[in-house]
Short mmCIF file of C-alpha atoms in Angstrom, two decimals:
data_model
loop_
_atom_site.label_atom_id
_atom_site.label_comp_id
_atom_site.label_asym_id
_atom_site.label_seq_id
_atom_site.Cartn_x
_atom_site.Cartn_y
_atom_site.Cartn_z
CA MET A 1 19.28 0.68 24.51
CA ARG A 2 16.27 2.23 22.79
CA ARG A 3 14.42 0.25 20.16
CA VAL A 4 11.46 1.38 18.07
CA LEU A 5 8.84 -0.75 16.37
CA ALA A 6 6.86 0.76 13.49
CA LYS A 7 3.59 -0.84 12.40
CA VAL A 8 2.81 0.40 8.88
CA PRO A 9 -0.41 -0.12 6.88
CA ALA A 10 -0.63 -1.46 3.34
CA SER A 11 -2.16 0.72 0.67
CA THR A 12 -4.05 0.65 -2.58
CA ALA A 13 -3.32 3.29 -5.18
CA ASN A 14 -5.13 4.99 -8.06
CA LEU A 15 -8.63 3.81 -6.97
CA GLY A 16 -9.39 3.66 -10.68
CA PRO A 17 -8.89 7.10 -12.28
CA GLY A 18 -6.56 8.76 -9.74
CA PHE A 19 -3.38 7.58 -11.44
CA ASP A 20 -0.33 8.24 -9.22
CA ALA A 21 -2.41 10.69 -7.16
CA LEU A 22 -4.97 8.84 -5.00
CA GLY A 23 -4.31 6.24 -2.34
CA MET A 24 -6.02 4.53 0.58
CA ALA A 25 -4.42 2.85 3.58
CA LEU A 26 -5.60 -0.70 4.27
CA SER A 27 -5.74 -2.84 7.40
CA LEU A 28 -2.88 -5.13 6.41
CA TYR A 29 0.49 -4.43 8.00
CA SER A 30 4.28 -4.51 7.97
CA TRP A 31 6.34 -4.32 11.17
CA ILE A 32 9.82 -2.82 11.22
CA GLU A 33 11.97 -2.76 14.34
CA MET A 34 15.10 -0.63 14.53
CA ALA A 35 17.87 -0.01 17.05
CA GLU A 36 21.52 0.92 17.12
CA ALA A 37 23.52 -2.28 16.76
CA ASP A 38 24.87 -3.16 20.20
CA ASP A 39 27.89 -4.93 18.69
CA GLY A 40 28.67 -2.25 16.11
CA LYS A 41 27.73 -4.52 13.21
CA ALA A 42 24.88 -3.64 10.88
CA ARG A 43 22.36 -6.41 10.26
CA LEU A 44 18.94 -6.75 8.72
CA GLU A 45 16.75 -9.71 9.65
CA LEU A 46 13.78 -10.55 7.44
CA PHE A 47 11.05 -12.80 8.83
CA GLY A 48 8.19 -14.54 7.05
CA LYS A 49 7.59 -16.00 3.60
CA GLU A 50 6.80 -12.68 1.92
CA LEU A 51 10.29 -11.32 2.60
CA ALA A 52 12.16 -14.48 1.66
CA GLY A 53 14.87 -13.82 -0.89
CA LEU A 54 14.88 -10.03 -0.60
CA PRO A 55 18.18 -8.15 -0.16
CA ALA A 56 19.27 -8.20 3.48
CA GLY A 57 21.98 -5.58 3.22
CA ARG A 58 22.36 -1.85 2.72
CA ASP A 59 20.58 -2.05 -0.63
CA ASN A 60 17.32 -2.99 1.12
CA LEU A 61 14.65 -0.28 0.88
CA ILE A 62 14.27 -0.11 4.66
CA TYR A 63 17.96 0.57 5.15
CA LYS A 64 18.04 3.09 2.30
CA ALA A 65 15.12 4.97 3.86
CA ALA A 66 16.81 5.04 7.26
CA GLN A 67 20.02 6.41 5.72
CA LEU A 68 18.07 9.27 4.13
CA VAL A 69 16.53 10.25 7.47
CA TYR A 70 19.91 10.44 9.20
CA ALA A 71 21.38 12.43 6.30
CA GLU A 72 18.45 14.85 6.18
CA ALA A 73 18.53 15.37 9.95
CA GLY A 74 22.30 15.86 9.94
CA VAL A 75 22.82 13.07 12.47
CA PRO A 76 25.77 10.68 12.08
CA MET A 77 24.35 7.28 11.26
CA PRO A 78 25.40 4.39 13.49
CA GLU A 79 25.32 0.76 12.45
CA LEU A 80 21.72 -0.40 12.78
CA HIS A 81 20.02 -3.62 13.75
CA ILE A 82 16.79 -3.84 11.74
CA ALA A 83 14.21 -6.61 11.83
CA ALA A 84 11.17 -6.75 9.54
CA TYR A 85 8.08 -8.85 9.03
CA THR A 86 5.12 -8.24 6.71
CA ASP A 87 1.68 -9.59 5.97
CA ILE A 88 1.57 -7.51 2.77
CA PRO A 89 2.11 -9.71 -0.31
CA LEU A 90 4.94 -8.48 -2.52
CA ALA A 91 4.47 -7.28 -6.11
CA ARG A 92 0.69 -7.58 -5.89
CA GLY A 93 -0.34 -3.91 -5.95
CA LEU A 94 -0.87 -3.49 -2.20
CA GLY A 95 1.98 -1.10 -1.46
CA SER A 96 4.60 -3.48 -0.07
CA SER A 97 7.51 -1.29 -1.17
CA ALA A 98 5.77 1.85 0.08
CA ALA A 99 5.25 0.25 3.50
CA ALA A 100 8.95 -0.68 3.62
CA ILE A 101 9.97 2.87 2.74
CA VAL A 102 7.57 4.52 5.18
CA GLY A 103 8.48 2.04 7.90
CA GLY A 104 12.19 2.70 7.45
CA LEU A 105 11.64 6.46 7.48
CA ALA A 106 9.28 6.45 10.45
CA ALA A 107 11.38 4.10 12.58
CA ALA A 108 14.64 5.96 11.92
CA ASN A 109 12.99 9.32 12.56
CA ALA A 110 11.56 8.08 15.87
CA LEU A 111 14.89 6.58 16.87
CA ILE A 112 16.60 9.99 16.67
CA GLY A 113 13.80 11.94 18.36
CA SER A 114 11.50 12.71 15.38
CA PRO A 115 13.23 15.82 14.03
CA LEU A 116 11.62 15.51 10.59
CA PRO A 117 7.94 16.38 10.09
CA LYS A 118 5.71 13.97 8.21
CA THR A 119 5.45 16.43 5.34
CA ARG A 120 9.20 16.10 4.76
CA LEU A 121 9.01 12.33 5.12
CA LEU A 122 6.39 12.35 2.36
CA GLU A 123 8.80 14.14 0.01
CA ILE A 124 11.62 11.73 0.79
CA ALA A 125 9.29 8.74 0.38
CA SER A 126 7.88 10.07 -2.91
CA ASP A 127 11.39 10.48 -4.28
CA LEU A 128 12.27 6.88 -3.32
CA GLU A 129 9.00 5.39 -4.60
CA GLY A 130 8.62 7.61 -7.65
CA HIS A 131 5.07 8.75 -6.84
CA PRO A 132 3.21 9.88 -3.70
CA ASP A 133 -0.01 7.84 -3.69
CA ASN A 134 1.01 4.64 -1.87
CA VAL A 135 3.55 6.26 0.45
CA GLY A 136 1.12 9.06 1.26
CA ALA A 137 -1.57 6.60 2.27
CA SER A 138 0.81 4.51 4.38
CA LEU A 139 2.24 7.64 6.02
CA PHE A 140 -1.01 9.45 6.87
CA GLY A 141 -3.66 6.72 6.83
CA GLY A 142 -7.17 7.12 5.46
CA ILE A 143 -7.59 8.39 1.89
CA VAL A 144 -4.87 10.64 0.51
CA ALA A 145 -4.87 12.84 -2.57
CA ALA A 146 -1.29 13.85 -3.28
CA SER A 147 0.87 15.54 -5.88
CA TRP A 148 4.66 15.51 -6.26
CA ASP A 149 6.68 17.54 -8.77
CA GLY A 150 10.07 15.93 -8.15
CA SER A 151 10.96 18.06 -5.14
CA ARG A 152 7.77 19.23 -3.43
CA ALA A 153 4.93 16.99 -2.30
CA GLU A 154 1.54 18.22 -1.13
CA HIS A 155 -1.35 16.13 0.14
CA VAL A 156 -4.85 16.26 1.58
CA ARG A 157 -6.07 13.45 3.82
CA LEU A 158 -9.72 12.40 3.97
CA ASP A 159 -11.48 10.21 6.49
CA PRO A 160 -12.95 7.21 4.66
CA PRO A 161 -16.74 6.88 4.76
CA PRO A 162 -17.56 4.89 7.92
CA ASN A 163 -19.41 2.10 6.10
CA LEU A 164 -16.81 1.58 3.37
CA GLU A 165 -15.28 -1.90 3.24
CA VAL A 166 -12.73 -3.29 0.81
CA LEU A 167 -12.60 -6.76 -0.72
CA VAL A 168 -9.32 -7.63 -2.43
CA ALA A 169 -8.72 -10.65 -4.66
CA ILE A 170 -5.01 -11.44 -4.78
CA PRO A 171 -3.86 -13.67 -7.67
CA SER A 172 -1.07 -16.13 -6.99
CA PHE A 173 1.30 -14.55 -9.52
CA ARG A 174 3.40 -11.43 -9.02
CA LEU A 175 3.39 -8.44 -11.36
CA PRO A 176 6.40 -6.11 -10.95
CA THR A 177 5.43 -2.46 -11.08
CA GLU A 178 7.97 -1.75 -13.83
CA ARG A 179 6.37 -4.34 -16.11
CA ALA A 180 2.92 -2.85 -15.49
CA ARG A 181 4.23 0.64 -16.26
CA HIS A 182 5.82 -0.50 -19.49
CA ALA A 183 2.37 -1.50 -20.70
CA LEU A 184 1.26 2.15 -20.70
CA PRO A 185 1.40 4.40 -23.77
CA GLU A 186 3.70 7.40 -24.05
CA SER A 187 0.82 9.80 -24.70
CA TYR A 188 -2.95 10.04 -24.37
CA SER A 189 -5.74 11.75 -26.25
CA ARG A 190 -7.32 14.90 -24.89
CA GLY A 191 -10.60 13.00 -24.55
CA ASP A 192 -9.08 10.33 -22.32
CA ALA A 193 -7.33 12.97 -20.20
CA VAL A 194 -10.57 14.91 -19.73
CA PHE A 195 -12.40 11.66 -18.92
CA ASN A 196 -10.00 10.89 -16.08
CA VAL A 197 -9.91 14.42 -14.72
CA GLY A 198 -13.68 14.31 -14.42
CA ARG A 199 -13.85 10.85 -12.89
CA SER A 200 -11.04 11.42 -10.38
CA SER A 201 -12.53 14.76 -9.30
CA LEU A 202 -15.91 13.15 -8.82
CA LEU A 203 -14.35 10.24 -6.94
CA VAL A 204 -12.65 12.50 -4.40
CA ALA A 205 -15.89 14.44 -3.90
CA ALA A 206 -17.91 11.24 -3.55
CA LEU A 207 -15.54 9.81 -0.95
CA ALA A 208 -15.38 13.10 0.96
CA SER A 209 -19.17 13.42 1.08
CA GLY A 210 -20.00 9.75 1.62
CA ARG A 211 -21.80 9.42 -1.74
CA LEU A 212 -21.09 5.73 -2.12
CA ASP A 213 -23.74 5.49 -4.82
CA LEU A 214 -21.42 7.41 -7.17
CA LEU A 215 -18.39 5.14 -6.80
CA GLY A 216 -19.17 2.80 -9.69
CA PHE A 217 -19.31 5.71 -12.13
CA ALA A 218 -16.49 7.71 -10.55
CA MET A 219 -13.99 4.81 -10.49
CA GLN A 220 -13.92 4.39 -14.27
CA ASP A 221 -10.53 4.92 -15.90
CA LYS A 222 -8.97 5.28 -19.34
CA LEU A 223 -5.33 5.99 -18.50
CA HIS A 224 -3.95 2.74 -17.13
CA GLN A 225 -6.48 -0.05 -16.56
CA PRO A 226 -7.34 -0.71 -20.23
CA TYR A 227 -3.64 -1.13 -21.03
CA ARG A 228 -2.87 -3.39 -18.08
CA ALA A 229 -5.83 -5.68 -18.60
CA ALA A 230 -3.84 -7.90 -20.98
CA LEU A 231 -1.43 -8.66 -18.14
CA ILE A 232 -4.20 -9.83 -15.78
CA PRO A 233 -6.63 -12.40 -17.20
CA GLY A 234 -10.13 -11.83 -15.84
CA MET A 235 -9.52 -8.19 -14.99
CA SER A 236 -11.81 -6.73 -17.65
CA LYS A 237 -14.67 -8.99 -16.59
CA ILE A 238 -14.24 -8.04 -12.94
CA LEU A 239 -14.27 -4.32 -13.72
CA ALA A 240 -17.35 -4.65 -15.89
CA GLU A 241 -19.42 -7.08 -13.82
CA ALA A 242 -18.47 -6.64 -10.16
CA PRO A 243 -21.25 -4.05 -9.60
CA GLU A 244 -23.75 -6.68 -10.77
CA HIS A 245 -22.61 -8.84 -7.85
CA GLY A 246 -22.84 -6.25 -5.08
CA ALA A 247 -19.74 -4.06 -5.50
CA LEU A 248 -20.05 -0.30 -5.19
CA GLY A 249 -17.15 -0.05 -7.63
CA ALA A 250 -14.10 -2.01 -8.67
CA ALA A 251 -10.54 -1.19 -9.70
CA LEU A 252 -7.10 -2.59 -10.22
CA SER A 253 -5.16 -2.12 -6.98
CA GLY A 254 -2.12 -0.06 -7.85
CA ALA A 255 -0.20 -1.71 -10.68
CA GLY A 256 -1.91 -5.04 -9.90
CA PRO A 257 -2.47 -7.88 -10.21
CA THR A 258 -4.73 -7.56 -7.14
CA MET A 259 -8.28 -6.49 -7.87
CA LEU A 260 -10.29 -4.56 -5.32
CA ALA A 261 -13.97 -3.89 -4.83
CA PHE A 262 -15.52 -1.27 -2.58
CA VAL A 263 -18.48 -2.59 -0.64
CA ASP A 264 -21.04 -1.16 1.75
CA SER A 265 -20.32 -2.86 5.07
CA GLU A 266 -24.05 -3.49 5.51
CA SER A 267 -24.42 -5.24 2.15
CA THR A 268 -26.04 -8.67 2.14
CA ARG A 269 -24.19 -9.67 -1.06
CA LYS A 270 -20.63 -9.99 0.24
CA ALA A 271 -20.45 -13.75 -0.22
CA GLU A 272 -21.82 -13.44 -3.76
CA LEU A 273 -19.18 -10.86 -4.67
CA GLU A 274 -16.39 -12.93 -3.19
CA ARG A 275 -17.49 -16.00 -5.14
CA PHE A 276 -17.63 -13.95 -8.35
CA LEU A 277 -14.06 -12.70 -7.99
CA LEU A 278 -12.65 -16.13 -7.21
CA ARG A 279 -14.67 -17.78 -9.97
CA THR A 280 -13.54 -15.23 -12.54
CA PHE A 281 -9.88 -15.90 -11.80
CA ALA A 282 -10.50 -19.66 -11.66
CA GLU A 283 -11.99 -19.52 -15.15
CA GLU A 284 -8.59 -18.21 -16.27
CA ASN A 285 -6.81 -21.00 -14.37
CA ILE A 286 -5.48 -18.50 -11.82
CA ALA A 287 -5.46 -19.33 -8.13
CA ALA A 288 -6.37 -16.39 -5.91
CA GLU A 289 -7.19 -15.57 -2.32
CA THR A 290 -9.58 -12.95 -1.01
CA LEU A 291 -9.28 -10.69 2.02
CA TRP A 292 -11.85 -8.42 3.59
CA LEU A 293 -10.12 -5.25 4.73
CA LYS A 294 -11.02 -1.93 6.29
CA PRO A 295 -9.49 1.42 5.43
CA ALA A 296 -6.68 1.94 7.95
CA PRO A 297 -7.31 5.22 9.79
CA ALA A 298 -3.71 6.01 10.73
CA GLY A 299 -0.19 5.84 9.40
CA PRO A 300 2.73 4.25 11.24
CA GLU A 301 2.16 3.34 14.86
CA ILE A 302 5.42 3.70 16.78
CA VAL A 303 6.17 1.73 19.95
CA GLU A 304 9.39 2.34 21.86
CA SER A 305 10.91 -0.32 24.07
CA GLY A 306 14.05 -1.09 25.97
CA ALA A 307 16.72 -3.69 25.45
CA ASP A 308 14.61 -6.44 27.02
CA ALA A 309 12.43 -6.55 23.89
CA VAL A 310 15.23 -8.12 21.89
CA ARG A 311 15.04 -11.27 23.98
CA VAL A 312 11.85 -12.23 22.16
CA PRO A 313 12.22 -12.44 18.36
CA LEU A 314 10.27 -9.84 16.40
CA PHE A 315 8.24 -12.47 14.57
CA GLU A 316 7.09 -14.03 17.85
CA ARG A 317 6.07 -10.67 19.32
CA ILE A 318 4.09 -9.85 16.19
CA LYS A 319 2.27 -13.19 16.28
CA GLY A 320 1.34 -12.46 19.87
CA GLU A 321 -0.01 -9.04 18.88
CA VAL A 322 -2.04 -10.53 16.03
CA ARG A 323 -3.52 -13.19 18.32
CA ALA A 324 -4.41 -10.53 20.85
#
């Protein structure tokens, strides 16, 4: 019996001004294993604290994504055995739902012989997620600029600058994406729209050309961060002062509450920046943890295995991979 294991990267979206259009894959992962159920009974096993309490039936995002692949490919869908584990914290702005969607799509597609191209998977994923930035980054890796009009999705992938490193500060509280979106206004002024068009265009050019010195200016935003700041104590201070502590630029990661800072990997001020982020949240009585991450260069990594793999639980195999 064939089994496939998809290793899918986390992502950060917007990067400041690129609202719903820019994303970057990060070196934090979800693992999704999929096979036809040998006993004819569908089941979804969720491992690890991050997935505790999530739906474990057909309403799970992974299962929904798999169903869409079978339907699109015109292949009758069998009952599936799915197992999942993630290191991506949920509802923190690091693309946990996008990784689930992309993992479900990629694993199901591989299981039936990969009939769907990644470009079609991007359209299916964008429809499920509602926007293409996180799913595009998790699907293609690197930096992705993407646009989706409700039926067609187009993207361009960029290699991240080789010396770009990412520091994320993850508050202990969750912020559902819907709540963060409700904080946004229904309309914007022409000035704010022009501001963001300019900054996002400059940001893409700076990342493509390796002009890290422009990131602090290019990552400024007027469309979503000012409105979400009230939901995340300390956010405004981090955006304003992180460059004074060694950051190339700072932004809210996706809908938040995670904050991210871009850093030159050769910087001697990493410890200073990390202390600043943790201290700023502590001043607001918010516990937080920091992670140093790299841009992830690739999308889902697919490993196929035989029936023997099931003898070792998914979680144990993943722990062995991480230790290795």
